[in-house]
Short mmCIF file of C-alpha atoms and ligand atoms in Angstrom, two decimals:
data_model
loop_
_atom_site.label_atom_id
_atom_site.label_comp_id
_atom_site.label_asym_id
_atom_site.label_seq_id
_atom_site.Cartn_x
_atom_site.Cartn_y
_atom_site.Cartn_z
CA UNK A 175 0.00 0.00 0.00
CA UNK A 176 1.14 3.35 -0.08
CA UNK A 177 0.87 6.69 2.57
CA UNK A 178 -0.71 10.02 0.84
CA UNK A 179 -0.46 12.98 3.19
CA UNK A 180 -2.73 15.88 2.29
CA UNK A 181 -5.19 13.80 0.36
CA UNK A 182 -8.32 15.39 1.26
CA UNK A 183 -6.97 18.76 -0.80
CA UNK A 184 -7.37 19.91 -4.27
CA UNK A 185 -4.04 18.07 -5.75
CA UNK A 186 -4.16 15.43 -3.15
CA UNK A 187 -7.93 14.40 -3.36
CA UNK A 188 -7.56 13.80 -7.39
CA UNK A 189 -4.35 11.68 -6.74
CA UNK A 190 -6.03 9.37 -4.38
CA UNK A 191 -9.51 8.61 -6.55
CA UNK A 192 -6.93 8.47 -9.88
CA UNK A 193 -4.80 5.70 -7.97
CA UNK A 194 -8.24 4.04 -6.72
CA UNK A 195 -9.71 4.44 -10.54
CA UNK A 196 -6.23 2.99 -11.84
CA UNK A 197 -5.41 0.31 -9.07
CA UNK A 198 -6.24 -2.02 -6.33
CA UNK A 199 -3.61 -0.90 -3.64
CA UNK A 200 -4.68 0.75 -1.11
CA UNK A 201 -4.13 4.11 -0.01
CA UNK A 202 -3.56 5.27 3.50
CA UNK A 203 -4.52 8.88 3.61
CA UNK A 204 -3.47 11.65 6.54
CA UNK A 205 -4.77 14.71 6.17
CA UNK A 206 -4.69 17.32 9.40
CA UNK A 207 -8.35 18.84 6.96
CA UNK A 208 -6.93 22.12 7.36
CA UNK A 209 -9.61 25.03 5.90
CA UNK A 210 -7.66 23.33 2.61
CA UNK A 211 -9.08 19.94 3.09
CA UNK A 212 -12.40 18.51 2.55
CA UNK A 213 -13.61 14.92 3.55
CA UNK A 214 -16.23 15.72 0.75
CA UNK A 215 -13.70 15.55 -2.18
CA UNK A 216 -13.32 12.09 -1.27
CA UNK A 217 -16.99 10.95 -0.83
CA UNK A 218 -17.02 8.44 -3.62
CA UNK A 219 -14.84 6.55 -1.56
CA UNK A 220 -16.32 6.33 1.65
CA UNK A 221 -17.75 2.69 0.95
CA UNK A 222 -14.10 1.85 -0.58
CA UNK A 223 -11.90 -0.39 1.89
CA UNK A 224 -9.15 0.77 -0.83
CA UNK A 225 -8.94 3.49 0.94
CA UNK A 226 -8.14 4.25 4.66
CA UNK A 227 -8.51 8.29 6.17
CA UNK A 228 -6.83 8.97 8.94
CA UNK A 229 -7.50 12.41 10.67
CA UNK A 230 -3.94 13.78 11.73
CA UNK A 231 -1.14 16.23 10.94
CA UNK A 232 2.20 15.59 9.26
CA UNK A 233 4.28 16.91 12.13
CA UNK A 234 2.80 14.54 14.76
CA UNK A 235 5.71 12.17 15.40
CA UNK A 236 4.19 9.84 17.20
CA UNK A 237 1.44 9.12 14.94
CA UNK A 238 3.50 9.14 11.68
CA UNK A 239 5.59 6.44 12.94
CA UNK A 240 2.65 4.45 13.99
CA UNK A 241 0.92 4.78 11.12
CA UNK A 242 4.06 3.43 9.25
CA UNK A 243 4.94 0.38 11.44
CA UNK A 244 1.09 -0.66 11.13
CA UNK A 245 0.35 0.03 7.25
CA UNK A 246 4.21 -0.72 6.12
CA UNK A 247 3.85 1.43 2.74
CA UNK A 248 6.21 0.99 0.22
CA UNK A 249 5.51 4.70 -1.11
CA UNK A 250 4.41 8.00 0.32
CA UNK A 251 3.83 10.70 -1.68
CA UNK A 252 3.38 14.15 0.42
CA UNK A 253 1.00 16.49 -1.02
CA UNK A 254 0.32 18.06 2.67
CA UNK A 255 0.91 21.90 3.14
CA UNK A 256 -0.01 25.51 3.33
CA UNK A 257 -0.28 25.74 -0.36
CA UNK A 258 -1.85 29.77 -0.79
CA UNK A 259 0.54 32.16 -1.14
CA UNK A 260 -1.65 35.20 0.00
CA UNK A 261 -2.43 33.58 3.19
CA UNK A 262 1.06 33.30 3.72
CA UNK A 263 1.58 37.47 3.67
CA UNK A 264 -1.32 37.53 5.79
CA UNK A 265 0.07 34.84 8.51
CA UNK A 266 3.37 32.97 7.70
CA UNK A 267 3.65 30.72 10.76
CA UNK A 268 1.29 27.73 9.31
CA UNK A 269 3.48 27.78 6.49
CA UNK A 270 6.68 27.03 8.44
CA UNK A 271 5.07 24.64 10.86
CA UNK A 272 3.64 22.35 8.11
CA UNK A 273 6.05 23.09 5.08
CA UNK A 274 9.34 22.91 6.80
CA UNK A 275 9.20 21.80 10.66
CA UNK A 276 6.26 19.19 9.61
CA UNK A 277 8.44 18.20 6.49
CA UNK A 278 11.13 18.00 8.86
CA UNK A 279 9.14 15.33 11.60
CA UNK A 280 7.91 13.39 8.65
CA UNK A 281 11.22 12.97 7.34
CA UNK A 282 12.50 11.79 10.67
CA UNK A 283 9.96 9.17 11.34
CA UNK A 284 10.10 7.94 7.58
CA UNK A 285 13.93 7.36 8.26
CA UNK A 286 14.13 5.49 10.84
CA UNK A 287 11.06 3.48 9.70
CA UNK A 288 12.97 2.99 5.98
CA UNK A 289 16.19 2.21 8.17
CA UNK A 290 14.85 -1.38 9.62
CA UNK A 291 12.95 -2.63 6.53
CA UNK A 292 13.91 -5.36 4.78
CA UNK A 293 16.30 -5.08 2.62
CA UNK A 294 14.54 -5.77 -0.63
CA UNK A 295 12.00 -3.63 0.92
CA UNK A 296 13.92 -0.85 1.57
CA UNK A 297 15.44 -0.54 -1.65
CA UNK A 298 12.14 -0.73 -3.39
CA UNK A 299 10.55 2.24 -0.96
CA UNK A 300 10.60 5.91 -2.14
CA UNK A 301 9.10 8.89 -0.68
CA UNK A 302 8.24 10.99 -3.43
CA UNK A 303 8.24 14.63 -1.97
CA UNK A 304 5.55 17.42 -4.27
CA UNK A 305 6.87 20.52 -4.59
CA UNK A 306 6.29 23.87 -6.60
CA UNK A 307 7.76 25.65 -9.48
CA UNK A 308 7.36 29.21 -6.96
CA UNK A 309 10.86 28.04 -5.78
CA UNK A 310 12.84 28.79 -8.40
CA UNK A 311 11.79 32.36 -8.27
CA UNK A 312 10.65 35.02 -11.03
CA UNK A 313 11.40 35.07 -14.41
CA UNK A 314 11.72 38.04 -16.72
CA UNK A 315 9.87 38.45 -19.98
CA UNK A 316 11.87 36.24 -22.11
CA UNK A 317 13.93 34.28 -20.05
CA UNK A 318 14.55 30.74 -20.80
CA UNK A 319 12.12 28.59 -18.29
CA UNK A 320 13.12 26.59 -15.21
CA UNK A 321 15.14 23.57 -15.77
CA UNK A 322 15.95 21.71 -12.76
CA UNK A 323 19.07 23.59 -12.44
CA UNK A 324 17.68 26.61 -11.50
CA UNK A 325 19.09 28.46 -8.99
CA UNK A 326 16.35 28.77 -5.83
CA UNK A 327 15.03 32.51 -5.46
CA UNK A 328 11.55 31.96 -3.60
CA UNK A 329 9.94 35.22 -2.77
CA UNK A 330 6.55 34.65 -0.44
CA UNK A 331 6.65 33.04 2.53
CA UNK A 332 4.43 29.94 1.55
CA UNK A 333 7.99 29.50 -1.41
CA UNK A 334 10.81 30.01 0.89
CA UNK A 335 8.65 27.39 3.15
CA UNK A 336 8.57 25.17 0.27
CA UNK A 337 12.23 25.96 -0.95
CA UNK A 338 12.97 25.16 2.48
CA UNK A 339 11.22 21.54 2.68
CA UNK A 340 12.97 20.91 -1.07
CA UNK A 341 16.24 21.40 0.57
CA UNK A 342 15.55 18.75 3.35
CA UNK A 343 14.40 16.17 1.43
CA UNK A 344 17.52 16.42 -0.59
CA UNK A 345 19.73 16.54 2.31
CA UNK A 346 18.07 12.94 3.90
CA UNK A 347 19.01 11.66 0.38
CA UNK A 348 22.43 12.75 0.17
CA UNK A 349 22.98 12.59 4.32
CA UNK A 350 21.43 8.92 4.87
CA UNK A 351 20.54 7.56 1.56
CA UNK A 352 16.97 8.14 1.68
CA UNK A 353 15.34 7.13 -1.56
CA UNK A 354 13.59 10.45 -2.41
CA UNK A 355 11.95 11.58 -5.68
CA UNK A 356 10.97 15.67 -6.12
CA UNK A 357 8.44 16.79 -8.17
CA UNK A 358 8.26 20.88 -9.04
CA UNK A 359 4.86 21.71 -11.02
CA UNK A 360 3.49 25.23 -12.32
CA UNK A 361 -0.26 26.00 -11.20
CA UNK A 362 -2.91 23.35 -11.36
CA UNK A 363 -6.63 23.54 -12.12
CA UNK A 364 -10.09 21.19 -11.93
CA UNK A 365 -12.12 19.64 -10.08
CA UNK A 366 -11.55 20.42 -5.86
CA UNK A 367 -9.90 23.48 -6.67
CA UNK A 368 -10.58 25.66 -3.55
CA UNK A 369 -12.17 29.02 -4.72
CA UNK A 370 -9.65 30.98 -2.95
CA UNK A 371 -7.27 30.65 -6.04
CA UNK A 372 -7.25 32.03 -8.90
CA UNK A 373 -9.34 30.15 -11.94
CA UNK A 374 -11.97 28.79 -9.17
CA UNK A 375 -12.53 32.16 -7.40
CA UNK A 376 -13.34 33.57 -10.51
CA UNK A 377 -16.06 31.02 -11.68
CA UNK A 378 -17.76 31.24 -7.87
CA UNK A 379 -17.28 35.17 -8.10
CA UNK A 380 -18.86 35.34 -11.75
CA UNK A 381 -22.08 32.97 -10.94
CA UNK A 382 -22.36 34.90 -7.60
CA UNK A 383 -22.27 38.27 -9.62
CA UNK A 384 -19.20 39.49 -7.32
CA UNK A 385 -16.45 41.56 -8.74
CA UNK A 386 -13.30 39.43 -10.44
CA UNK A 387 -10.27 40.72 -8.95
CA UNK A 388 -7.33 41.16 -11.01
CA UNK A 389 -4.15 42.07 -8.59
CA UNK A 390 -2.55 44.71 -10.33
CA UNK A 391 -2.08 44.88 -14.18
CA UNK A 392 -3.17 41.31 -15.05
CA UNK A 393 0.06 40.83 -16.86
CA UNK A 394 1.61 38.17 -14.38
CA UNK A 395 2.28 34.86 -16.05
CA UNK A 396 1.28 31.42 -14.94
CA UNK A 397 2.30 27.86 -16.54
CA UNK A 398 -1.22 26.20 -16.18
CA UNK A 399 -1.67 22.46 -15.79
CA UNK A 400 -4.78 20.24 -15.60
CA UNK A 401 -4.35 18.45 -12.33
CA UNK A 402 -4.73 15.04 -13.73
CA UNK A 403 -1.96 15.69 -15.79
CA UNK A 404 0.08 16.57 -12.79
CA UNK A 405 -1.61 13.19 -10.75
CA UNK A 406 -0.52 11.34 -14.19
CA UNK A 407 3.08 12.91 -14.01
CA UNK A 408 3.39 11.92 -10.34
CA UNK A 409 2.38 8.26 -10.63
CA UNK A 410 5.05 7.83 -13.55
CA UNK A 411 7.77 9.62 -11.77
CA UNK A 412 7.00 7.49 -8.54
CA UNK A 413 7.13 4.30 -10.94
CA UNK A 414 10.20 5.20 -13.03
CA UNK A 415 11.88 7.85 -11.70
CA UNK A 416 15.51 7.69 -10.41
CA UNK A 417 16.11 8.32 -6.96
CA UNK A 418 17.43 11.76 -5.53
CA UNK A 419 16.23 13.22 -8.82
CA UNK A 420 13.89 16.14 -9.13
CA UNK A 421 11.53 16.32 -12.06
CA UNK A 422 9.62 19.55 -13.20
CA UNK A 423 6.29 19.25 -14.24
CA UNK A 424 4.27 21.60 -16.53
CA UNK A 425 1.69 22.08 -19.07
CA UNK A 426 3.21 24.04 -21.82
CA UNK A 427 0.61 26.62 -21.61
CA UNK A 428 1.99 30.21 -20.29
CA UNK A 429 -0.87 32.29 -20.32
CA UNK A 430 -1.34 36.15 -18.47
CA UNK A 431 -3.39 36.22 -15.92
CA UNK A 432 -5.93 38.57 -17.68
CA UNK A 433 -6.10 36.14 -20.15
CA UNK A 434 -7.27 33.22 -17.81
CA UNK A 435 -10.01 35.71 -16.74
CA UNK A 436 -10.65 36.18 -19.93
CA UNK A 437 -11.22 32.69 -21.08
CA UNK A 438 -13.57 31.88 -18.07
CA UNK A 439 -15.59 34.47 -18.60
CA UNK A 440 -15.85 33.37 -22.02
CA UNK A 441 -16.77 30.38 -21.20
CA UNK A 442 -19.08 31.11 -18.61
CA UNK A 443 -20.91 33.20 -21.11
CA UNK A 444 -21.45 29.98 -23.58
CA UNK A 445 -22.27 27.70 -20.53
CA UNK A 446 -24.51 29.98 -18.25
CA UNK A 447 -25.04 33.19 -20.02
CA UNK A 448 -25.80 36.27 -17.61
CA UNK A 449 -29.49 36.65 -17.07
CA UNK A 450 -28.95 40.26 -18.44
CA UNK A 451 -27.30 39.17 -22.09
CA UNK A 452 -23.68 41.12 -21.09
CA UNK A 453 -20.58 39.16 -20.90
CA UNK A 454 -19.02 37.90 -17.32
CA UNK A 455 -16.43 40.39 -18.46
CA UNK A 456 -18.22 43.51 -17.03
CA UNK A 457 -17.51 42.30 -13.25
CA UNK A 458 -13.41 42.30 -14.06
CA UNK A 459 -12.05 44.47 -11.27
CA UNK A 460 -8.16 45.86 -11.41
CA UNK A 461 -7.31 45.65 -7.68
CA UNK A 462 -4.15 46.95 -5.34
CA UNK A 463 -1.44 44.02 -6.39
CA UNK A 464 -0.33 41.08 -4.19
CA UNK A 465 3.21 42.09 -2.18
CA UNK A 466 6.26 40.83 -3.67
CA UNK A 467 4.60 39.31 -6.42
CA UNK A 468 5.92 37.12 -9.02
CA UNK A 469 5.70 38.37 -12.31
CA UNK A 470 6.43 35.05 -14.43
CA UNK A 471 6.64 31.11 -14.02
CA UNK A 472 7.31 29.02 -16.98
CA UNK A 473 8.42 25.02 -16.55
CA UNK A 474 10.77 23.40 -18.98
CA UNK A 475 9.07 19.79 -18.52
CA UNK A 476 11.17 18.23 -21.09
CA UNK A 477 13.63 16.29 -18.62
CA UNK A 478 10.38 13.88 -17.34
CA UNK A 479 9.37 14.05 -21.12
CA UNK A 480 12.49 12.55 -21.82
CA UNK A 481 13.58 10.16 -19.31
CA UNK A 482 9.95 8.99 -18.14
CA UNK A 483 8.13 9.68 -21.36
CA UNK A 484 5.15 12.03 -19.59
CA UNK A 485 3.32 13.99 -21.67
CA UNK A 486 -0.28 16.03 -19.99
CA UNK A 487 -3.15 14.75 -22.01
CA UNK A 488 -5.22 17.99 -21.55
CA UNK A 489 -4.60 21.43 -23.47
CA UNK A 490 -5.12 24.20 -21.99
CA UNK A 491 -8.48 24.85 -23.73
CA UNK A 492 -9.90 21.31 -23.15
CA UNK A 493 -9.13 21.30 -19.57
CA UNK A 494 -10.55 25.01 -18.90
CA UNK A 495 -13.92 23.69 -20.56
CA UNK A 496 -14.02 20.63 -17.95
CA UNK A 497 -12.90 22.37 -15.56
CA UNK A 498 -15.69 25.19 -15.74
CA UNK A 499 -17.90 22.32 -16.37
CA UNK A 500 -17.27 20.57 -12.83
CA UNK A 501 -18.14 23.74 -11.23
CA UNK A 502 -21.36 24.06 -12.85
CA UNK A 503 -22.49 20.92 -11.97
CA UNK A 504 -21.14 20.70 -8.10
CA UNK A 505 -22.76 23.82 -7.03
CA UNK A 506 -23.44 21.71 -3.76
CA UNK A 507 -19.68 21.16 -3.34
CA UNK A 508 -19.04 25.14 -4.03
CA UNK A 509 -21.49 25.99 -1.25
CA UNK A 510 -20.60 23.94 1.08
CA UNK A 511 -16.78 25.33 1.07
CA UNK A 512 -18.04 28.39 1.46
CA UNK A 513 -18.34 28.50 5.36
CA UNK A 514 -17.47 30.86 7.82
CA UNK A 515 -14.00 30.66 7.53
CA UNK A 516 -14.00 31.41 3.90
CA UNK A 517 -15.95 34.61 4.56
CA UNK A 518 -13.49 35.50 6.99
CA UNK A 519 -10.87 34.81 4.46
CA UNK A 520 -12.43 36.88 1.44
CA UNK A 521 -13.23 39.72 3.72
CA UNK A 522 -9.45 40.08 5.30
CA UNK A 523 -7.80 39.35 1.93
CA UNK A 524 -10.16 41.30 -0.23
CA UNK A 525 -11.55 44.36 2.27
CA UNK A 526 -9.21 48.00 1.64
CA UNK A 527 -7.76 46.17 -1.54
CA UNK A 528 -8.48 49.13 -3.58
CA UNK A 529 -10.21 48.95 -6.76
P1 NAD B 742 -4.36 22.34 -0.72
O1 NAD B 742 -4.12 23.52 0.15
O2 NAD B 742 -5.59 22.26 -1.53
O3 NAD B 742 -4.34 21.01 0.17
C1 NAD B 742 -3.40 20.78 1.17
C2 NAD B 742 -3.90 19.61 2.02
O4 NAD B 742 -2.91 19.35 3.03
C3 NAD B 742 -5.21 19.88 2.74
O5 NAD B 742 -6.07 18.76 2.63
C4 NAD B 742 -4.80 20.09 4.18
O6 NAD B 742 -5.80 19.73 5.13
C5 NAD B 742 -3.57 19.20 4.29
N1 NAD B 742 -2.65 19.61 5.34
C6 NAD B 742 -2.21 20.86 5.61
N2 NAD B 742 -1.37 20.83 6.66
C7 NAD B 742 -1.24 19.53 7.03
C8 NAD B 742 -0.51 18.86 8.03
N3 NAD B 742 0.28 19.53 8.89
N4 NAD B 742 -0.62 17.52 8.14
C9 NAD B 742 -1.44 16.83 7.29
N5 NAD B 742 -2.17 17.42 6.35
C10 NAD B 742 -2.07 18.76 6.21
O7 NAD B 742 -3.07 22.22 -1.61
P2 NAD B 742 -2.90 21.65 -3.09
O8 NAD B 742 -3.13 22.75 -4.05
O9 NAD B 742 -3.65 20.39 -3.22
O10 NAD B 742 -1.33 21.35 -3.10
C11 NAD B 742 -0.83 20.08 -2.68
C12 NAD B 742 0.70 20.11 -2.76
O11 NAD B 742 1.10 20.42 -4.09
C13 NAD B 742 1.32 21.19 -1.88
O12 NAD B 742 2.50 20.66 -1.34
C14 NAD B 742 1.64 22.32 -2.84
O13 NAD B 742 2.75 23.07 -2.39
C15 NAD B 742 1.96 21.55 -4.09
N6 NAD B 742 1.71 22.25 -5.37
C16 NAD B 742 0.49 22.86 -5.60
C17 NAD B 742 0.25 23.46 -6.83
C18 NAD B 742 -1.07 24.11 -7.14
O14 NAD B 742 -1.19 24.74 -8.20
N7 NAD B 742 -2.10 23.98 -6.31
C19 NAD B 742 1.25 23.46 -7.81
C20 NAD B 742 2.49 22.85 -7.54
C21 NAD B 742 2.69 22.23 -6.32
O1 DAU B 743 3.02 27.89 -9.37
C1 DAU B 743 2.53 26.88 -8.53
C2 DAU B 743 1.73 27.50 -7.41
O2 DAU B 743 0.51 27.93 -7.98
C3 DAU B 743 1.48 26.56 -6.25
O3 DAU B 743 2.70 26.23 -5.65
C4 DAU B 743 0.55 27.19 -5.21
O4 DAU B 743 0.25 26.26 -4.20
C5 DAU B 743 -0.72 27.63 -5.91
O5 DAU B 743 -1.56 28.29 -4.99
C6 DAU B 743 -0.40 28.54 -7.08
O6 DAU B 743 0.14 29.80 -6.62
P1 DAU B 743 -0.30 31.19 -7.30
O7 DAU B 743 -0.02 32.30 -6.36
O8 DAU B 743 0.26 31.30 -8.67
O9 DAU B 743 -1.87 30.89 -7.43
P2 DAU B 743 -3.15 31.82 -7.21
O10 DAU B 743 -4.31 31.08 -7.79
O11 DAU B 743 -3.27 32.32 -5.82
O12 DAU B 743 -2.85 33.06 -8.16
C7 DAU B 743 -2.61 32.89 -9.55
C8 DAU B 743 -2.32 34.26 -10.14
O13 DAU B 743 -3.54 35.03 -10.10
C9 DAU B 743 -1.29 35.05 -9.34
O14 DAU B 743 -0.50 35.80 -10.25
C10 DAU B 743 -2.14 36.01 -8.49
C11 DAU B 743 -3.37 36.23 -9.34
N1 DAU B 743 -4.62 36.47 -8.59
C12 DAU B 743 -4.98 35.58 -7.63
C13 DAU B 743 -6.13 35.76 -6.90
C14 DAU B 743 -6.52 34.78 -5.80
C15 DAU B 743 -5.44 37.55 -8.90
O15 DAU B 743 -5.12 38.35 -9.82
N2 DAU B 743 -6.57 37.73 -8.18
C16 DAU B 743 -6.96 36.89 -7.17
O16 DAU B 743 -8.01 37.15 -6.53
#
């Protein structure tokens, strides 16, 4: 079996019910449900013995190491963090407790648990560590994209807690042998995508006839990926990839973020048309930027094209469609992730932003 951590989030959620759709071996699945996580992503599965939730947090020593010596898992793949970079300029501290100190405890009890397998065991085991192309920094216009080579420049807090986590999982490989794998992906969309990011805010903003905000110009640039692709990309690099290598992942598709806005609204206006006849496009709002922000990401994927032979299935423009789709169709889902909390989110992140 293998260990996801973080599997009741947006990434982590379609991993685990593309493993389950793909394969009998079960998944064990800790998730600390955060705000981020949602039992509900994973409601297909709550009849499946495939698949075994356990409520806890990465950091918890005591319970990682149980969970190992009970399940014995021959992978783990950790999807489990603060993943949204403006809550990390609003309140950094989550970020380091679960990116780097939790990374940090989970690495810990995963070493000593690798250290007394078996030995055919424990040169079959990986821990396969997800990570984010936000670590390698900003690009200028024109710049070649990020190899693997990259030099690390994170910028936000939620990167530098990432960047941070990156460089500890290397250093169990290269310190005590760990067999590690790192994947770095550009931004994800579909299904589960919490609507405080980008492409899903926008859809729940636009049906709720709520302004679109656009941090500052709208000219920032984003490598988009479908998130299967990324779940497809992770699977293959788990199965073939070489250990202590990191892979970037990406879709090929740099797009400005005014663009993205665009396209929904397009969309949108196909799909559900405004009740008045005008476009989706009429709720745009230009608002004060994010701090710090990046102004381009763009992956050079061609290392896991070569050596593993991933390629994304999706384009850009089918996976918008589907994606726009889903959200049309689980208007249950949207409304139930909009508690409390998420008003208290909107309001602090989106209050005094000036239009
Ligand atoms: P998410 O915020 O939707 O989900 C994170 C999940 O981790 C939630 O279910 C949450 O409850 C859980 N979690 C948080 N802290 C935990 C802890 N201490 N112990 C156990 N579980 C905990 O994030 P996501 O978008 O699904 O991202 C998953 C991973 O992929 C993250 O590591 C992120 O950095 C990385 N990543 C995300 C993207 C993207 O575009 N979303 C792109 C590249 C890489
Ligand atoms: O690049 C990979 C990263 O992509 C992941 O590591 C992160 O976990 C994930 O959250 C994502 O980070 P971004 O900051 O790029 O995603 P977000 O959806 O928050 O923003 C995308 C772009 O859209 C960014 O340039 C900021 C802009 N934006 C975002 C929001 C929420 C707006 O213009 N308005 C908004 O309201």
């Amino acid at each position: 079996m293998i260990l996801v951590t973080g599997g009741a989030g947006f990434i982590g959620a379609n991993f685990v019910l593309e493993w389950l759709a793909q394969s009998d071996e079960t998944v064990i699945n800790l998730d600390q449900l955060t705000y981020a996580g949602n039992r509900e992503n994973l409601a297909s599965l709550a009849e499946d013995s495939r698949h075994v939730f356990v409520h806890g947090d990465i950091g918890d020593s005591v319970l990682v190491a149980r969970l190992l010596a009970q399940h014995q898992p021959r992978a783990i793949i950790n999807f489990a963090a603060e993943s949204h970079v403006d809550r990390s300029i609003h309140g950094p501290e989550d970020f380091i407790q679960t990116n780097i100190v939790g990374t940090f405890r989970l690495l810990e009890a995963v070493r000593a648990y690798w250290h007394n397998l078996p030995v055919e065991a424990r040169q079959n085991f990986r821990l396969l560590h997800v990570s984010t192309d936000e670590v390698y920094g900003s690009l200028v216009k024109d710049a070649p994209a990020f190899t693997e080579t990259h030099r690390y420049e994170p910028n936000s807090p939620y990167s530098a807690s990432k960047a941070a986590s990156d460089h500890l999982v290397r250093a169990y490989h290269h310190t005590y042998g760990l067999p590690v794998l790192t994947t770095n992906c550009s931004n994800n969309y579909g299904p589960y995508h919490f609507p405080e990011k980008l492409i899903p805010l926008m859809i729940v903003n636009a049906l709720a006839g709520k302004p679109l905000p656009v941090y500052g110009d709208g000219q920032q640039i984003r490598d988009w990926l479908y998130v299967k692709d990324h779940c497809s990309a992770i699977r293959r690099v788990l199965e073939a990839g070489k250990v202590g290598e990191v892979y970037n992942v990406g879709g090929g598709n740099e797009k400005p973020n005014i663009d993205i806005v665009h396209t929904v609204c397009a969309l949108l206006d196909e799909l559900r048309a405004r009740a008045d006849g005008k476009s989706y496009r009429e709720q745009i709002t230009y608002v004060t930027d994010r701090p710090g922000h990046d102004r381009r990401y763009a992956i050079d994927a061609s290392k896991i094209g070569r050596e593993l032979g991933w390629t994304p299935a999706e384009t850009f423009e089918t996976g918008i469609r589907k994606t726009v789709q889903w959200y049309l169709e689980n208007q249950d889902w949207v409304a139930n992730v909009q508690s409390g909390a998420y008003r208290e989110w909107v309001e602090k992140n989106y209050t005094g932003r000036a239009a």
